[in-house]
Coordinates of C-alpha atoms in Angstrom, one line a residue:
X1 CA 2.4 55.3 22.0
X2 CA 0.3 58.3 20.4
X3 CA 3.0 60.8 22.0
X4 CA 5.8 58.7 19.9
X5 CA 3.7 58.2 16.9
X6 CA 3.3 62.3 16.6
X7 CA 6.7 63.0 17.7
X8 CA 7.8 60.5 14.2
X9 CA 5.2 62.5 12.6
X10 CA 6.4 66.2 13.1
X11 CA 10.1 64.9 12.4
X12 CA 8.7 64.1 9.0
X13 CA 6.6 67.0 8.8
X14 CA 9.7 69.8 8.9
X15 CA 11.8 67.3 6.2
X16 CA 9.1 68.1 3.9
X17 CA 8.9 71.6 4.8
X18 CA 12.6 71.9 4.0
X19 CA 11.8 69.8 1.1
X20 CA 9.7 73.2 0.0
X21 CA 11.8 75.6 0.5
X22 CA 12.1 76.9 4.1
X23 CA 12.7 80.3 3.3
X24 CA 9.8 80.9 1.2
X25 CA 7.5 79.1 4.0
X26 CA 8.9 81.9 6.6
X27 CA 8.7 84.6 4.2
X28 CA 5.3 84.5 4.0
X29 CA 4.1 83.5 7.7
X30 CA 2.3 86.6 7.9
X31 CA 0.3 86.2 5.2
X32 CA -1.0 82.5 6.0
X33 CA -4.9 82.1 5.9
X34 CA -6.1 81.3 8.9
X35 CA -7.5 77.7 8.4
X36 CA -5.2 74.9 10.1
X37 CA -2.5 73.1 8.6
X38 CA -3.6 69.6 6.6
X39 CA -0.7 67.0 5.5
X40 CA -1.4 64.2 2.6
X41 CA -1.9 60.7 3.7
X42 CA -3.2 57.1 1.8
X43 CA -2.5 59.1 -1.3
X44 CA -0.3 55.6 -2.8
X45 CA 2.0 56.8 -5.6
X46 CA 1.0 60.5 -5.0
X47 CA -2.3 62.8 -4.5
X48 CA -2.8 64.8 -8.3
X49 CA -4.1 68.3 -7.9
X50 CA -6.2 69.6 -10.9
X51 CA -6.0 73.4 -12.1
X52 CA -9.8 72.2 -12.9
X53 CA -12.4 71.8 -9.9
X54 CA -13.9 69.1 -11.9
X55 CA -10.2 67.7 -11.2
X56 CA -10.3 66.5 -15.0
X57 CA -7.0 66.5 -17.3
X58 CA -3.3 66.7 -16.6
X59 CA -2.6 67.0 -12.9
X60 CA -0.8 70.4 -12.0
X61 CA 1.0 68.6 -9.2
X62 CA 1.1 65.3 -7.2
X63 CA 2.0 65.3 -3.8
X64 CA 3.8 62.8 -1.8
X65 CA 2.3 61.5 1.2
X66 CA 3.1 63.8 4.5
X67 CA 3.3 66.9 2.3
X68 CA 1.5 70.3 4.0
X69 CA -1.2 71.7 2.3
X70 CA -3.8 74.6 3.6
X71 CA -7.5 74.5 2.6
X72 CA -8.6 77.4 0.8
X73 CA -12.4 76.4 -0.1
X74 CA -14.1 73.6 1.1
X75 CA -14.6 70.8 1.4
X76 CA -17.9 71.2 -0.9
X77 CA -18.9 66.8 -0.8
X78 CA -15.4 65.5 -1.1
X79 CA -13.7 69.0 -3.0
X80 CA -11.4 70.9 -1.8
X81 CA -9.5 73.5 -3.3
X82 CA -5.3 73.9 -1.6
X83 CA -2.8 75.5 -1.7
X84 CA 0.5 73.7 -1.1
X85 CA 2.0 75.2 2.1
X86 CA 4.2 78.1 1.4
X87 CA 4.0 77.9 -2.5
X88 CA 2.2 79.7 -4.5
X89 CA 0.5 76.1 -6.3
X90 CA -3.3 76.4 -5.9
X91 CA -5.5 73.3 -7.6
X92 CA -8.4 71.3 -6.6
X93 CA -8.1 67.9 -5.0
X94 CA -10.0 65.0 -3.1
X95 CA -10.0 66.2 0.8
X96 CA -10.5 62.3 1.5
X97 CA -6.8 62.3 1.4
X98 CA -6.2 65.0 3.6
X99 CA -5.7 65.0 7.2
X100 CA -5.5 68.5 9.9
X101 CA -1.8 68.3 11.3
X102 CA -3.2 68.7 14.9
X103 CA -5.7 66.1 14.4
X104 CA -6.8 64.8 18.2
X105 CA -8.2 61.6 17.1
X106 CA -4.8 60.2 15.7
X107 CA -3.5 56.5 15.9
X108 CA -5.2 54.1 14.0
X109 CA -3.6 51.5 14.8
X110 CA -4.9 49.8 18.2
X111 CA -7.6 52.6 19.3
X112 CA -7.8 51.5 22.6
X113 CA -11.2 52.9 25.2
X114 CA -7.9 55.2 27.0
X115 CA -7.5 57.1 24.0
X116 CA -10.8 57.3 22.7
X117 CA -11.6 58.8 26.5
X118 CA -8.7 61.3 26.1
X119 CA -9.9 62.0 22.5
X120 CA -13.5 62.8 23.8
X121 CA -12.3 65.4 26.0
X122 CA -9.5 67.0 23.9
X123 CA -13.0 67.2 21.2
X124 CA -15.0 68.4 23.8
X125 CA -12.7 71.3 24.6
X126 CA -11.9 72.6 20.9
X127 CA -15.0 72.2 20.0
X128 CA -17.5 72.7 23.0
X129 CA -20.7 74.5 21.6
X130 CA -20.4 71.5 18.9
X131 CA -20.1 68.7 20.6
X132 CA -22.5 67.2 23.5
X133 CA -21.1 64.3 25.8
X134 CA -23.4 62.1 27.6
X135 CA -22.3 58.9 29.9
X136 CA -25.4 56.5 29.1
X137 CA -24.4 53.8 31.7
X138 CA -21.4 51.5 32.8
X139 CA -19.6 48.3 30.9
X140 CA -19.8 44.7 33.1
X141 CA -16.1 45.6 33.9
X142 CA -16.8 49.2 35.4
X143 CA -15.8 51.6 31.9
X144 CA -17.9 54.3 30.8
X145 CA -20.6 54.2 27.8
X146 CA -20.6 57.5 25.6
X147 CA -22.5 58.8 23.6
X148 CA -21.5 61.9 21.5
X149 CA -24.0 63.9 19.7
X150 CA -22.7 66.7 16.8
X151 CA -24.5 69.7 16.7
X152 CA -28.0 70.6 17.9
X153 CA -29.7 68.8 20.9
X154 CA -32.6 69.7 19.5
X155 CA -33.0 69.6 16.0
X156 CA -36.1 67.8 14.1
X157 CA -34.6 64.9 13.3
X158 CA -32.0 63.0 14.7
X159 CA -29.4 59.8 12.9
X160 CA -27.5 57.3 14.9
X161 CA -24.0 55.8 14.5
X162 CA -22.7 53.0 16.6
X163 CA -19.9 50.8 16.0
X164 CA -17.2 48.7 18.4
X165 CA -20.4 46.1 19.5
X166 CA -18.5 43.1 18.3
X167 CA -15.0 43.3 20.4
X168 CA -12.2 42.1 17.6
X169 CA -13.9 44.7 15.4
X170 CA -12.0 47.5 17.1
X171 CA -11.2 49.0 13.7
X172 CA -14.2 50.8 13.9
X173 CA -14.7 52.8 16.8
X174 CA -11.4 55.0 15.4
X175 CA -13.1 54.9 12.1
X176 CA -16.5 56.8 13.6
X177 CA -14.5 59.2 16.2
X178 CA -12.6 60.6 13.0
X179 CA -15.6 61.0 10.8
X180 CA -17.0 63.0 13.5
X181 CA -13.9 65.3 14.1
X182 CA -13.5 65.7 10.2
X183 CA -17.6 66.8 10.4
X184 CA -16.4 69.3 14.0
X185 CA -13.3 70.8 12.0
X186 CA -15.4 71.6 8.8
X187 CA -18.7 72.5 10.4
X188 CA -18.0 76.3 9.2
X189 CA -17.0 75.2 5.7
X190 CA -18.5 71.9 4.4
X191 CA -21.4 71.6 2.5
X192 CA -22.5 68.4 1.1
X193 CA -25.0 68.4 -1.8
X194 CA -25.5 72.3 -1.5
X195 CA -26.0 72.1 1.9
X196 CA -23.5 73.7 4.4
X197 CA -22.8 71.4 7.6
X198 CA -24.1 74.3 9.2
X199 CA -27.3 73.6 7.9
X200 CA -27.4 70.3 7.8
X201 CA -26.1 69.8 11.4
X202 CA -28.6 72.2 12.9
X203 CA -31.6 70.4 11.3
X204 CA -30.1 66.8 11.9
X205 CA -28.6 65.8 15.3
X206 CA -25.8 63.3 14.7
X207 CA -25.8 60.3 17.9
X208 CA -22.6 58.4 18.2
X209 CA -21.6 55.4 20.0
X210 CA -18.2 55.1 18.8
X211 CA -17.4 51.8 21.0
X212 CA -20.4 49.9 22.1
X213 CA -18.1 46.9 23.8
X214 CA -15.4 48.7 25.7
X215 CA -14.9 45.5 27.8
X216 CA -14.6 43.1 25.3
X217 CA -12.4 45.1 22.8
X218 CA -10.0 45.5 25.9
X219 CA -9.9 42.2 26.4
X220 CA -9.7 41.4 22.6
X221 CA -6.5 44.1 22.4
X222 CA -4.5 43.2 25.5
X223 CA -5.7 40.3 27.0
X224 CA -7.4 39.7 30.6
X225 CA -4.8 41.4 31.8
X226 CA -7.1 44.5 30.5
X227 CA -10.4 43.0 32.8
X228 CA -10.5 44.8 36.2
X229 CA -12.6 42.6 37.8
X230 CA -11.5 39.2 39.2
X231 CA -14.7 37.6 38.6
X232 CA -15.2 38.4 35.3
X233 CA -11.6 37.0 34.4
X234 CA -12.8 33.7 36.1
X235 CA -15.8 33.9 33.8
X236 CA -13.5 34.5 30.8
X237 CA -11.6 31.6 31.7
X238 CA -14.6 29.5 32.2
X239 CA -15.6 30.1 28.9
X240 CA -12.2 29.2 27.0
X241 CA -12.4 25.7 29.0
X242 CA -16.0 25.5 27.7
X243 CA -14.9 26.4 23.9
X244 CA -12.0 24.0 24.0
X245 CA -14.7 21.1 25.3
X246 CA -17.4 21.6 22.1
X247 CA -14.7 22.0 20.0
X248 CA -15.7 25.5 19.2
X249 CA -12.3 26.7 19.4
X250 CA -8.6 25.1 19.2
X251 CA -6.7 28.0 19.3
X252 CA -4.3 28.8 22.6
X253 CA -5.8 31.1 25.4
X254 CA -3.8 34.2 24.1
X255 CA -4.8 34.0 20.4
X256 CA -8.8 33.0 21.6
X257 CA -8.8 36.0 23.7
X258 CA -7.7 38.5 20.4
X259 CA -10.2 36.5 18.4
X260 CA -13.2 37.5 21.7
X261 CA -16.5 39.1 20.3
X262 CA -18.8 39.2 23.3
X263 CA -18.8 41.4 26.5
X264 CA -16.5 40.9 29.3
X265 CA -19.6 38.5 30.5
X266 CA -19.1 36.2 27.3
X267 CA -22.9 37.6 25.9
X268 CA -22.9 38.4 22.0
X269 CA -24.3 41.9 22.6
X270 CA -25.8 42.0 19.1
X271 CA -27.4 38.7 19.5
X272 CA -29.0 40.6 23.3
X273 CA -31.9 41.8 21.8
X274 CA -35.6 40.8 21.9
X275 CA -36.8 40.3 18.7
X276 CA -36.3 36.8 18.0
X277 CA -33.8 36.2 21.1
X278 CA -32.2 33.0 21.0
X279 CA -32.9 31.8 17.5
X280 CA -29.5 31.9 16.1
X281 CA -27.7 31.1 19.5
X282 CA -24.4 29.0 19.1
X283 CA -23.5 28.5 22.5
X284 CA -25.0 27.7 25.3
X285 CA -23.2 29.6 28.1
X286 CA -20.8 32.3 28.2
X287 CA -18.3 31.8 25.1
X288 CA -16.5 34.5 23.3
X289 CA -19.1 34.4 20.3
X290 CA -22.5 33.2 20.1
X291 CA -24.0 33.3 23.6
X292 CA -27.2 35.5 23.3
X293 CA -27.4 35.8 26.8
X294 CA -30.1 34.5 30.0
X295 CA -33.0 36.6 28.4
X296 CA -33.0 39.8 26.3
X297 CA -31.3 43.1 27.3
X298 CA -29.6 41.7 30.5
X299 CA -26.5 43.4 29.6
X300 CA -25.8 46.7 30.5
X301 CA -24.2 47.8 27.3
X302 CA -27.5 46.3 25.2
X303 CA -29.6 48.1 27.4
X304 CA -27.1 51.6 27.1
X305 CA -27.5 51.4 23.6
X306 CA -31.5 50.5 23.2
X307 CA -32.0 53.3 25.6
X308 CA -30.2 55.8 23.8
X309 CA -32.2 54.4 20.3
X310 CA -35.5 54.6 22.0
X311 CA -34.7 58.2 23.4
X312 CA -33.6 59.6 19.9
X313 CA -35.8 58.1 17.7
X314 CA -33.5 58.1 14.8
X315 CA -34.9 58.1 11.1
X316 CA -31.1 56.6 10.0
X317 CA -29.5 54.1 11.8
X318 CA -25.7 53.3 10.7
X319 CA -24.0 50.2 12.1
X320 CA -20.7 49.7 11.8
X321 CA -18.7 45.9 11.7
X322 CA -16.4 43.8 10.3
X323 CA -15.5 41.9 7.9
X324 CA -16.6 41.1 4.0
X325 CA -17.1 44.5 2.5
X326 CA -21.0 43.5 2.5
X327 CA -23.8 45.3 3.7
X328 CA -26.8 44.2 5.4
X329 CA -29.7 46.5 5.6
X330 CA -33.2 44.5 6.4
X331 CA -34.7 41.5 7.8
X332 CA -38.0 39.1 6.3
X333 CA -39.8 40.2 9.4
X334 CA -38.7 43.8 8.9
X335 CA -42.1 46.4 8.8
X336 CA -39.5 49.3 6.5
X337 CA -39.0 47.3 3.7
X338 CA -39.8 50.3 1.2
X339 CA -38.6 52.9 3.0
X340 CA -35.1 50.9 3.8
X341 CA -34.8 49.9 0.1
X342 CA -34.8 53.2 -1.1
X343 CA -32.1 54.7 1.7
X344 CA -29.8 51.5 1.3
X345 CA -29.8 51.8 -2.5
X346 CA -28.5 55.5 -1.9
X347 CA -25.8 54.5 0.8
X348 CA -24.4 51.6 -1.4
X349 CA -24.3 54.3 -4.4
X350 CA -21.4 55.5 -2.1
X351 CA -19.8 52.8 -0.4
X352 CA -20.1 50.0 -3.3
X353 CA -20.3 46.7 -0.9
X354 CA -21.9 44.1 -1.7
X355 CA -25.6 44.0 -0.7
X356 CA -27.0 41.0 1.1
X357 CA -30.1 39.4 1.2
X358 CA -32.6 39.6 3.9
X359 CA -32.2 37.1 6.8
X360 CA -34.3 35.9 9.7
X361 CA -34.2 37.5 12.9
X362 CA -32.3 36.5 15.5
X363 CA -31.8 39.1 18.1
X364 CA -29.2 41.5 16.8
X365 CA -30.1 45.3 17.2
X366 CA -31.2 45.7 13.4
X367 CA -33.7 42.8 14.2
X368 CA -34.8 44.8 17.3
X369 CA -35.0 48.0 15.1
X370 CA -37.0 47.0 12.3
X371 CA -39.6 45.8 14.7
X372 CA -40.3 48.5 16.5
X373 CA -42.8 50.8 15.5
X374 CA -40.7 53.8 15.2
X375 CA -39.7 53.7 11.0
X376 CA -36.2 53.4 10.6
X377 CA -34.2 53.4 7.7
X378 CA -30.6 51.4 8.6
X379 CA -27.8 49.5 7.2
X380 CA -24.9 47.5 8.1
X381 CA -21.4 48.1 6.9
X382 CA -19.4 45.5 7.3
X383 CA -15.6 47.0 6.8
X384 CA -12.4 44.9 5.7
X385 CA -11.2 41.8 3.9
X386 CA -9.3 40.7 6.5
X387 CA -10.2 38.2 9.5
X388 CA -10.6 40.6 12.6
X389 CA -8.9 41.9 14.3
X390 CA -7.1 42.8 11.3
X391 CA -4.1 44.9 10.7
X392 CA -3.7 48.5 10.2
X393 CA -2.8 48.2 6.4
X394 CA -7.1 47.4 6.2
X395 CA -7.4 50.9 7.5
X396 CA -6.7 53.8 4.6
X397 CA -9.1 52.3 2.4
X398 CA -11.5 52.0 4.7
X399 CA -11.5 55.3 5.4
X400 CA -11.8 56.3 1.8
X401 CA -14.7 54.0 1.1
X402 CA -16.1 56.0 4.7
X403 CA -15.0 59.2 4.7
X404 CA -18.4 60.9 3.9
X405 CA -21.0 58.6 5.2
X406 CA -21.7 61.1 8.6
X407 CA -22.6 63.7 6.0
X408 CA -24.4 61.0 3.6
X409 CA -26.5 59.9 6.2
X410 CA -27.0 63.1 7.6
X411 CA -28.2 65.0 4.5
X412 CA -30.5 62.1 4.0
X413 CA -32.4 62.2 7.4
X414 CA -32.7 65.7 6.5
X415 CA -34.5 65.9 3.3
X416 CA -36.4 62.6 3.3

C-alpha cells in the first residue's frame, strides 16, 4: 500500500515539475543547494509565500498542494525561507505545510505496527548517530515494544512522548513517528526560540513510545485475523459474548473489534496502573474498554512503559489520545500542581484545546505519574473531533495543531 501510495505520489510530483517549466529545472541541476527536496501538502486553497519573513502583506506566490519547494533557511520555530524548485521565487513561508519528498514515515492513513517497524529501521539507518533504538519488552500477542530516543543518551534532562495506548486511537502513533523524523531531518538547521535543535537535542533527550498497544491497534485495524495467538482470539471472543450480555455493546463482532481499546488481553492499559487501580473500572473481566486488569501492572505493555518512565525520569511527559480536542494535564491527588499549571498553560498557548478540569484518580498512567515522587510536568492531548478510529480527513489539521510540540516540549525541559 505505501509502495502504491508513493508510486501516485511521484506521478504527481513530475506533472508539477512540468507544470514549472522542465527546462529551466534541468538547466540549473548543478546549481541545486544541497538540502532535500520538500513538496506542499494540507495547504487548502493554496500555501502564500511572503517577500517579508514576518510573512505580513500581499503574498508573492501561493502554491498548490504537491508543488516542490527547497529549503533555504530554516526552519527557525515554524519559518522557513524557499525557494520554489527550479525558479528563481524566494519568500518566506510556514514549514508546517511542507513535507521532505523522500519522507520514510509516509502513509497516514492506517499506520499499522509493520510499517512503523520498517519505518524505525529505514530512520535508524539515515539517521544512525541521531537516533537510539531500544526493544523495552514484548506485547501479550508476541510484537516488539520500542522505544526511540532523539539525540543524546546522555544529556541532563530527558522528556517523554508516548501515544497508541488506547488501540482505536491509531492516529497517533503516525502522528509522533513524523514529529520525530521532521526533529532528525532538521537537527542541523532548526532552532526553536533561539535555540538550534542542536542545542536543544544535546541538552534534552527526547523518549518516544510511538505505539504503546501494538496488539490491540492490530486488532482494532484488521480484525482477529491480526492476533497470532489462538488463545488470545478465544479471549477476544469471550469478551464480545460478555459485552453483548451487559449490554455494553450492540454493535456486530466486526464493527466491536474496530471500536477495541484494550490490549490483546481485553485490559485498559491506561486504567493498569497503581495509583487508584480499580476506581473507575467499567467491566468486570476482559472487555474491549474498561477492564483495569487482575491487579496493577500485570500487563506487559504497562509494565514496558512504567519501566522506561522510571528509568528516564522525565521532567515533561506528553501523552497523546483521542478524541475532543481537550487536554487533561492534572489530577486532585496530583503532588505538581504548580509546577504543571505553569507548563500546561505554555503547551495550550500552542495547541489551543480546551483545558479540563482535574479528576480523581483512577489508574491511568498520568494518575501513576503525578504520584510519584519524581516532579513531573505532563499533559494530555486528546486529538480529533471524530469518534475513533476516525478517518484520515482528521489528520492534516492534526498535524498543524502538532507540528511543533517535540520542539515545544523539548525547549521547555531545557530551560525550566
Amino acid at each position: 500500500m505505501k509502495l502504491y501510495k508513493r508510486l501516485i505520489f511521484i506521478c504527481t510530483f513530475f506533472s508539477i515539475l512540468f507544470f514549472f517549466g522542465f527546462e529551466t529545472i534541468r538547466a540549473s541541476a548543478a546549481e541545486e543547494p544541497q538540502r532535500p527536496i520538500y513538496y506542499v501538502r494540507f495547504s487548502g486553497q493554496g500555501l502564500n509565500v511572503y517577500a517579508d519573513p514576518l510573512m505580513s502583506g500581499d503574498p508573492l506566490i501561493t502554491l498548490p498542494d504537491n508543488t516542490p519547494v527547497q529549503i533555504l533557511l530554516g526552519p527557525i520555530d515554524s519559518l522557513v525561507k524557499i525557494q520554489v524548485y527550479g525558479t528563481q521565487i524566494e519568500g518566506y513561508t510556514d514549514m508546517r505545510y511542507l513535507k521532505r519528498l523522500d519522507a520514510i514515515v509516509s502513509d497516514y492513513d492506517i499506520y499499522t505496527y509493520e510499517e512503523m517497524t520498517e519505518d524505525i529501521s529505514l530512520l535508524q539507518a539515515r539517521y544512525p548517530a541521531l537516533l537510539h533504538v531500544n526493544v523495552t519488552g514484548q506485547s501479550a500477542d508476541g510484537r516488539n515494544l520500542y522505544e526511540l530516543i532523539l539525540g543524546n543518551k546522555s544529556a541532563p534532562k530527558h522528556i517523554l512522548i508516548h501515544a497508541g495506548i488506547h488501540a482505536r486511537e491509531y492516529a497517533n502513533p503516525y502522528l509522533v513517528m513524523e514529529q520525530l523524523e521532521q526533529c532528525l531531518e532538521y537537527y542541523n538547521y532548526g532552532s526553536f526560540h533561539e535555540k538550534n535543535y542542536q542545542e536543544l537535542f544535546q541538552n534534552v533527550a527526547v523518549h518516544i513510545i510511538p505505539m504503546v498497544n501494538p496488539d490491540g491497534i492490530a486488532l482494532s485495524q484488521f480484525g482477529e485475523s491480526a492476533i497470532r495467538s489462538p488463545e488470545l482470539v478465544q479471549m477476544i471472543q469471550i469478551s464480545y459474548a460478555y459485552d453483548v450480555a451487559a449490554n455494553r455493546t450492540k454493535n456486530t463482532y466486526e464493527k466491536y473489534l474496530t471500536r477495541w481499546k484494550a490490549n490483546a488481553r481485553g485490559v485498559d492499559l491506561n486504567d493498569n496502573f497503581p495509583f487508584g487501580f480499580g476506581a473507575n473500572m467499567k467491566a468486570i473481566q476482559p472487555s474491549y474498554a474498561g477492564y483495569s486488569g487482575i491487579f496493577p501492572f500485570s500487563e506487559p505493555e504497562a509494565i514496558s512503559l512504567a519501566a522506561v518512565t522510571m528509568q528516564c525520569r522525565p521532567s515533561v511527559i506528553i501523552n497523546y489520545h483521542s478524541m475532543g480536542e481537550v487536554a487533561y494535564w492534572n489530577t486532585t491527588e496530583s503532588k505538581y500542581t504548580a509546577i504543571n499549571t505553569e507548563f500546561s498553560s505554555y503547551m495550550l498557548s500552542l495547541v489551543p484545546y480546551k483545558r479540563m478540569g482535574s479528576g480523581s484518580a483512577a489508574g491511568s498512567y498520568l494518575d501513576w505519574i503525578y504520584s510519584g515522587d519524581t516532579p513531573v510536568c505532563s499533559i494530555t492531548f486528546e486529538t480529533g473531533t471524530a469518534e475513533c478510529p476516525f478517518t484520515l480527513t482528521q489528520y492534516p489539521k492534526i498535524w498543524l495543531q502538532h507540528a511543533i510540540v517535540l520542539q515545544a516540549a523539548t525547549e521547555y525541559a531545557y530551560t525550566h
